[in-house]
Amino acid sequence: MAHPVTVLISGGGSNLQALIDRQAGSSYEIVQVISNVSGVGGLARAAAAGIPTRVIEHRAFASRALFDAALGQALAESGAELVCLAGFMRILGPELVQAWSGRMLNIHPALLPSFKGLHTHERALAAGVRVHGCTVHVVRPALDDGPVVVQGVVPVLPGDDPAMLAARVLEVEHQAYPLALDLVASGRARVGDATVELAPDQPGLVVHPALAGARWAIAGAPPVS
Ligand code: GAR
């Protein structure tokens, strides 16, 4: 049985598109897309797929609590069992997060718990890390916190600028989010307090092709084949 999902967006919606594209035969069905910004590309993507859309503009509300209340009501009305934040750029208050405890997922463009917050690719480059990526996690009240469902890893390559790195990360995001949502919806990922327990055959990991072909390469040691 496919479990109803509502997706929250604020922008272009390429992750939403990935969720739509992998929906057939999965354990989830997107029943509504809600944006806090009108006119964004993700709304057009949803409409093109025949998915009902709704716009709830945060700017129309006097406070975060009032926006959260309206959003909470819309989520309840949508009939969703699960909520996916896909490029949703508003921080939700603890009450709304608590109401969806264990049933709300987010995708973050970094390997959490590293690089929470914004400008993750610039910060990864500035820190000189060799791998970077994305994390699909269960939403907890603290920002970019919560049990990991799936991570996607990419190499940081010489000459990368933030846009190049972002594009590479986005490739694994588009694999990681549909996988993570299907795992949670199907019960093959069980959400615990601190961690997510995966089905035994499921590593919960997406590896970018530029890393997948890599061999162990430790300075001074022969490569392991
Ligand atoms: C994605 O890279 C997503 O990880 C990021 O915004 C982008 C949305 O792209 N999310 C966050 O930064 C959340 N704090 P999309 O609209 O094309 O899916």
mmCIF file of C-alpha atoms and ligand atoms in Angstrom:
data_model
loop_
_atom_site.group_PDB
_atom_site.id
_atom_site.type_symbol
_atom_site.label_atom_id
_atom_site.label_comp_id
_atom_site.label_asym_id
_atom_site.label_seq_id
_atom_site.Cartn_x
_atom_site.Cartn_y
_atom_site.Cartn_z
ATOM 1 C CA MET A 1 0.000 0.000 0.000
ATOM 2 C CA ALA A 2 1.260 3.476 -0.867
ATOM 3 C CA HIS A 3 1.366 5.849 2.081
ATOM 4 C CA PRO A 4 0.166 9.432 1.467
ATOM 5 C CA VAL A 5 2.901 12.069 1.625
ATOM 6 C CA THR A 6 2.763 15.859 1.536
ATOM 7 C CA VAL A 7 5.875 17.652 0.283
ATOM 8 C CA LEU A 8 6.828 21.140 1.466
ATOM 9 C CA ILE A 9 8.896 23.302 -0.890
ATOM 10 C CA SER A 10 10.164 26.860 -1.270
ATOM 11 C CA GLY A 11 11.857 26.799 -4.666
ATOM 12 C CA GLY A 12 12.717 24.979 -7.861
ATOM 13 C CA GLY A 13 11.735 21.572 -6.590
ATOM 14 C CA SER A 14 14.308 19.311 -8.218
ATOM 15 C CA ASN A 15 14.113 17.020 -5.180
ATOM 16 C CA LEU A 16 10.335 17.055 -5.451
ATOM 17 C CA GLN A 17 10.775 16.009 -9.092
ATOM 18 C CA ALA A 18 13.009 13.119 -8.030
ATOM 19 C CA LEU A 19 10.344 11.991 -5.547
ATOM 20 C CA ILE A 20 7.679 12.211 -8.259
ATOM 21 C CA ASP A 21 9.826 10.325 -10.781
ATOM 22 C CA ARG A 22 10.449 7.425 -8.389
ATOM 23 C CA GLN A 23 6.916 7.218 -7.025
ATOM 24 C CA ALA A 24 5.631 4.491 -9.359
ATOM 25 C CA GLY A 25 5.933 1.121 -7.640
ATOM 26 C CA SER A 26 7.125 2.709 -4.388
ATOM 27 C CA SER A 27 5.529 2.685 -0.943
ATOM 28 C CA TYR A 28 4.571 6.373 -1.077
ATOM 29 C CA GLU A 29 2.166 8.574 -2.970
ATOM 30 C CA ILE A 30 2.494 12.360 -3.028
ATOM 31 C CA VAL A 31 -0.984 13.712 -2.325
ATOM 32 C CA GLN A 32 -0.170 17.407 -2.029
ATOM 33 C CA VAL A 33 2.635 19.933 -2.481
ATOM 34 C CA ILE A 34 2.649 23.021 -0.280
ATOM 35 C CA SER A 35 4.913 26.002 -0.914
ATOM 36 C CA ASN A 36 5.528 28.970 1.361
ATOM 37 C CA VAL A 37 6.490 31.014 -1.731
ATOM 38 C CA SER A 38 4.168 31.618 -4.672
ATOM 39 C CA GLY A 39 5.198 31.130 -8.289
ATOM 40 C CA VAL A 40 8.139 28.804 -7.646
ATOM 41 C CA GLY A 41 9.202 26.098 -10.089
ATOM 42 C CA GLY A 42 8.268 23.262 -7.762
ATOM 43 C CA LEU A 43 4.597 24.228 -7.940
ATOM 44 C CA ALA A 44 4.697 23.890 -11.729
ATOM 45 C CA ARG A 45 6.406 20.510 -11.425
ATOM 46 C CA ALA A 46 3.641 19.302 -9.087
ATOM 47 C CA ALA A 47 0.888 20.628 -11.341
ATOM 48 C CA ALA A 48 2.480 18.935 -14.356
ATOM 49 C CA ALA A 49 2.349 15.644 -12.444
ATOM 50 C CA GLY A 50 -1.305 16.214 -11.532
ATOM 51 C CA ILE A 51 -0.569 16.717 -7.822
ATOM 52 C CA PRO A 52 -2.747 19.255 -5.960
ATOM 53 C CA THR A 53 -0.814 22.310 -4.774
ATOM 54 C CA ARG A 54 -1.304 24.914 -2.114
ATOM 55 C CA VAL A 55 0.537 28.135 -1.299
ATOM 56 C CA ILE A 56 0.763 29.297 2.311
ATOM 57 C CA GLU A 57 2.921 32.399 2.287
ATOM 58 C CA HIS A 58 4.732 32.910 5.558
ATOM 59 C CA ARG A 59 4.808 36.657 4.910
ATOM 60 C CA ALA A 60 1.024 36.778 5.218
ATOM 61 C CA PHE A 61 1.243 35.817 8.908
ATOM 62 C CA ALA A 62 2.068 38.097 11.819
ATOM 63 C CA SER A 63 4.139 35.471 13.634
ATOM 64 C CA ARG A 64 5.903 32.149 13.155
ATOM 65 C CA ALA A 65 3.356 30.507 15.460
ATOM 66 C CA LEU A 66 0.440 31.633 13.281
ATOM 67 C CA PHE A 67 2.180 30.411 10.113
ATOM 68 C CA ASP A 68 2.918 27.071 11.774
ATOM 69 C CA ALA A 69 -0.714 26.741 12.862
ATOM 70 C CA ALA A 70 -1.972 27.336 9.307
ATOM 71 C CA LEU A 71 0.595 24.916 7.909
ATOM 72 C CA GLY A 72 -0.291 22.311 10.537
ATOM 73 C CA GLN A 73 -3.938 22.541 9.603
ATOM 74 C CA ALA A 74 -3.129 22.225 5.885
ATOM 75 C CA LEU A 75 -0.993 19.162 6.567
ATOM 76 C CA ALA A 76 -3.811 17.549 8.523
ATOM 77 C CA GLU A 77 -6.294 18.368 5.747
ATOM 78 C CA SER A 78 -3.979 16.891 3.101
ATOM 79 C CA GLY A 79 -4.434 13.423 4.580
ATOM 80 C CA ALA A 80 -0.669 12.880 4.757
ATOM 81 C CA GLU A 81 0.886 10.182 6.910
ATOM 82 C CA LEU A 82 4.375 11.494 6.187
ATOM 83 C CA VAL A 83 5.744 14.969 5.431
ATOM 84 C CA CYS A 84 8.846 15.662 3.339
ATOM 85 C CA LEU A 85 10.688 18.970 3.460
ATOM 86 C CA ALA A 86 12.311 19.322 0.037
ATOM 87 C CA GLY A 87 14.146 22.615 -0.189
ATOM 88 C CA PHE A 88 11.711 24.101 2.328
ATOM 89 C CA MET A 89 13.553 27.126 3.678
ATOM 90 C CA ARG A 90 11.502 27.997 6.779
ATOM 91 C CA ILE A 91 12.333 26.855 10.281
ATOM 92 C CA LEU A 92 9.353 25.100 11.858
ATOM 93 C CA GLY A 93 8.507 25.591 15.516
ATOM 94 C CA PRO A 94 8.801 22.749 18.049
ATOM 95 C CA GLU A 95 5.041 22.276 18.364
ATOM 96 C CA LEU A 96 4.538 21.482 14.677
ATOM 97 C CA VAL A 97 7.658 19.319 14.572
ATOM 98 C CA GLN A 98 6.463 17.450 17.654
ATOM 99 C CA ALA A 99 3.047 16.866 16.080
ATOM 100 C CA TRP A 100 4.807 15.051 13.210
ATOM 101 C CA SER A 101 7.446 13.376 15.346
ATOM 102 C CA GLY A 102 9.038 10.481 13.474
ATOM 103 C CA ARG A 103 6.900 11.216 10.404
ATOM 104 C CA MET A 104 8.641 14.290 8.973
ATOM 105 C CA LEU A 105 11.792 14.044 6.823
ATOM 106 C CA ASN A 106 14.199 16.704 5.577
ATOM 107 C CA ILE A 107 17.026 16.741 3.061
ATOM 108 C CA HIS A 108 20.100 18.759 3.958
ATOM 109 C CA PRO A 109 22.950 19.453 1.512
ATOM 110 C CA ALA A 110 25.792 18.229 3.753
ATOM 111 C CA LEU A 111 26.903 15.156 5.664
ATOM 112 C CA LEU A 112 25.282 15.891 9.029
ATOM 113 C CA PRO A 113 26.213 16.559 11.732
ATOM 114 C CA SER A 114 28.802 18.577 9.759
ATOM 115 C CA PHE A 115 27.770 21.867 8.183
ATOM 116 C CA LYS A 116 24.321 22.487 9.616
ATOM 117 C CA GLY A 117 22.604 25.641 8.382
ATOM 118 C CA LEU A 118 23.176 27.560 5.162
ATOM 119 C CA HIS A 119 26.016 27.872 2.586
ATOM 120 C CA THR A 120 27.092 24.284 3.160
ATOM 121 C CA HIS A 121 29.109 23.945 -0.056
ATOM 122 C CA GLU A 122 31.111 27.132 0.509
ATOM 123 C CA ARG A 123 31.847 26.000 4.063
ATOM 124 C CA ALA A 124 32.837 22.483 2.973
ATOM 125 C CA LEU A 125 35.309 23.945 0.474
ATOM 126 C CA ALA A 126 36.656 26.395 3.058
ATOM 127 C CA ALA A 127 37.132 23.536 5.526
ATOM 128 C CA GLY A 128 39.040 21.489 2.946
ATOM 129 C CA VAL A 129 37.048 18.297 3.465
ATOM 130 C CA ARG A 130 37.665 15.481 0.947
ATOM 131 C CA VAL A 131 34.105 14.138 0.951
ATOM 132 C CA HIS A 132 30.825 15.995 1.108
ATOM 133 C CA GLY A 133 27.233 15.081 0.381
ATOM 134 C CA CYS A 134 23.680 15.120 1.609
ATOM 135 C CA THR A 135 21.637 13.721 4.465
ATOM 136 C CA VAL A 136 17.995 12.720 4.622
ATOM 137 C CA HIS A 137 17.051 12.810 8.280
ATOM 138 C CA VAL A 138 14.069 12.684 10.581
ATOM 139 C CA VAL A 139 13.160 16.214 11.657
ATOM 140 C CA ARG A 140 13.658 17.156 15.293
ATOM 141 C CA PRO A 141 13.028 20.598 16.800
ATOM 142 C CA ALA A 142 16.721 21.617 16.662
ATOM 143 C CA LEU A 143 17.904 22.886 13.264
ATOM 144 C CA ASP A 144 19.263 20.192 10.914
ATOM 145 C CA ASP A 145 19.176 17.673 13.717
ATOM 146 C CA GLY A 146 17.621 14.223 13.936
ATOM 147 C CA PRO A 147 18.262 10.566 13.081
ATOM 148 C CA VAL A 148 19.886 9.883 9.711
ATOM 149 C CA VAL A 149 17.882 7.801 7.225
ATOM 150 C CA VAL A 150 20.126 7.928 4.135
ATOM 151 C CA GLN A 151 23.327 9.775 3.285
ATOM 152 C CA GLY A 152 24.793 10.436 -0.151
ATOM 153 C CA VAL A 153 28.518 10.992 -0.574
ATOM 154 C CA VAL A 154 30.471 12.789 -3.277
ATOM 155 C CA PRO A 155 34.183 13.555 -3.635
ATOM 156 C CA VAL A 156 35.418 17.127 -3.347
ATOM 157 C CA LEU A 157 37.574 17.485 -6.455
ATOM 158 C CA PRO A 158 40.493 19.821 -7.158
ATOM 159 C CA GLY A 159 39.225 23.010 -8.781
ATOM 160 C CA ASP A 160 35.705 22.695 -7.396
ATOM 161 C CA ASP A 161 33.794 25.895 -6.796
ATOM 162 C CA PRO A 162 30.581 25.987 -4.724
ATOM 163 C CA ALA A 163 28.356 25.670 -7.797
ATOM 164 C CA MET A 164 30.232 22.631 -9.124
ATOM 165 C CA LEU A 165 30.121 20.953 -5.730
ATOM 166 C CA ALA A 166 26.428 21.806 -5.284
ATOM 167 C CA ALA A 167 25.595 20.218 -8.646
ATOM 168 C CA ARG A 168 27.435 17.022 -7.695
ATOM 169 C CA VAL A 169 25.680 16.892 -4.322
ATOM 170 C CA LEU A 170 22.318 17.462 -5.992
ATOM 171 C CA GLU A 171 22.886 14.331 -8.085
ATOM 172 C CA VAL A 172 23.096 12.201 -4.937
ATOM 173 C CA GLU A 173 20.225 14.129 -3.310
ATOM 174 C CA HIS A 174 17.990 12.974 -6.151
ATOM 175 C CA GLN A 175 18.897 9.356 -5.417
ATOM 176 C CA ALA A 176 18.912 9.614 -1.629
ATOM 177 C CA TYR A 177 15.530 11.246 -1.028
ATOM 178 C CA PRO A 178 13.314 8.779 -2.934
ATOM 179 C CA LEU A 179 15.243 5.902 -1.354
ATOM 180 C CA ALA A 180 14.878 7.328 2.160
ATOM 181 C CA LEU A 181 11.184 8.079 1.784
ATOM 182 C CA ASP A 182 10.476 4.622 0.389
ATOM 183 C CA LEU A 183 12.428 3.006 3.236
ATOM 184 C CA VAL A 184 10.470 4.916 5.884
ATOM 185 C CA ALA A 185 7.086 4.522 4.166
ATOM 186 C CA SER A 186 7.585 0.779 3.715
ATOM 187 C CA GLY A 187 8.779 0.254 7.289
ATOM 188 C CA ARG A 188 12.206 -0.932 6.085
ATOM 189 C CA ALA A 189 13.639 1.983 8.051
ATOM 190 C CA ARG A 190 12.454 2.164 11.656
ATOM 191 C CA VAL A 191 12.789 5.512 13.344
ATOM 192 C CA GLY A 192 14.225 5.302 16.855
ATOM 193 C CA ASP A 193 15.046 8.025 19.352
ATOM 194 C CA ALA A 194 18.608 8.622 18.214
ATOM 195 C CA THR A 195 19.085 6.470 15.132
ATOM 196 C CA VAL A 196 17.165 4.841 12.305
ATOM 197 C CA GLU A 197 17.328 1.061 12.089
ATOM 198 C CA LEU A 198 17.545 -0.149 8.504
ATOM 199 C CA ALA A 199 16.549 -3.466 6.964
ATOM 200 C CA PRO A 200 19.592 -5.794 6.999
ATOM 201 C CA ASP A 201 20.174 -5.599 3.234
ATOM 202 C CA GLN A 202 19.940 -1.810 3.102
ATOM 203 C CA PRO A 203 23.086 0.273 3.721
ATOM 204 C CA GLY A 204 21.231 3.598 3.566
ATOM 205 C CA LEU A 205 24.054 5.004 1.502
ATOM 206 C CA VAL A 206 24.216 6.519 -1.972
ATOM 207 C CA VAL A 207 27.659 6.860 -3.530
ATOM 208 C CA HIS A 208 28.377 9.261 -6.384
ATOM 209 C CA PRO A 209 29.891 7.495 -9.429
ATOM 210 C CA ALA A 210 33.058 9.586 -9.062
ATOM 211 C CA LEU A 211 33.637 7.874 -5.704
ATOM 212 C CA ALA A 212 32.156 4.497 -6.490
ATOM 213 C CA GLY A 213 35.100 3.513 -8.685
ATOM 214 C CA ALA A 214 37.666 4.587 -6.127
ATOM 215 C CA ARG A 215 40.095 2.067 -4.669
ATOM 216 C CA TRP A 216 41.742 2.268 -1.296
ATOM 217 C CA ALA A 217 44.573 4.685 -1.793
ATOM 218 C CA ILE A 218 46.602 5.195 1.346
ATOM 219 C CA ALA A 219 49.862 7.046 0.968
ATOM 220 C CA GLY A 220 52.686 4.562 0.893
ATOM 221 C CA ALA A 221 50.470 1.494 0.678
ATOM 222 C CA PRO A 222 49.707 -0.504 -2.475
ATOM 223 C CA PRO A 223 46.148 -0.194 -3.763
ATOM 224 C CA VAL A 224 43.775 -2.909 -2.603
ATOM 225 C CA SER A 225 41.931 -4.482 -5.501
HETATM 226 C C1 GAR B 1 18.593 21.269 -2.059
HETATM 227 O O1 GAR B 1 19.978 21.269 -2.299
HETATM 228 C C2 GAR B 1 18.295 20.949 -0.601
HETATM 229 O O2 GAR B 1 19.182 20.020 -0.053
HETATM 230 C C3 GAR B 1 18.472 22.297 0.017
HETATM 231 O O3 GAR B 1 17.899 23.196 -0.889
HETATM 232 C C4 GAR B 1 18.010 22.674 -2.208
HETATM 233 C C5 GAR B 1 16.637 22.649 -2.827
HETATM 234 O O4 GAR B 1 16.707 22.304 -4.166
HETATM 235 N N1 GAR B 1 17.834 22.361 1.297
HETATM 236 C C6 GAR B 1 18.266 23.123 2.286
HETATM 237 O O5 GAR B 1 19.241 23.855 2.206
HETATM 238 C C7 GAR B 1 17.447 23.034 3.549
HETATM 239 N N2 GAR B 1 18.052 23.786 4.594
HETATM 240 P P1 GAR B 1 15.403 21.851 -4.948
HETATM 241 O O6 GAR B 1 14.334 22.915 -4.706
HETATM 242 O O7 GAR B 1 15.847 21.843 -6.388
HETATM 243 O O8 GAR B 1 14.997 20.510 -4.447
#
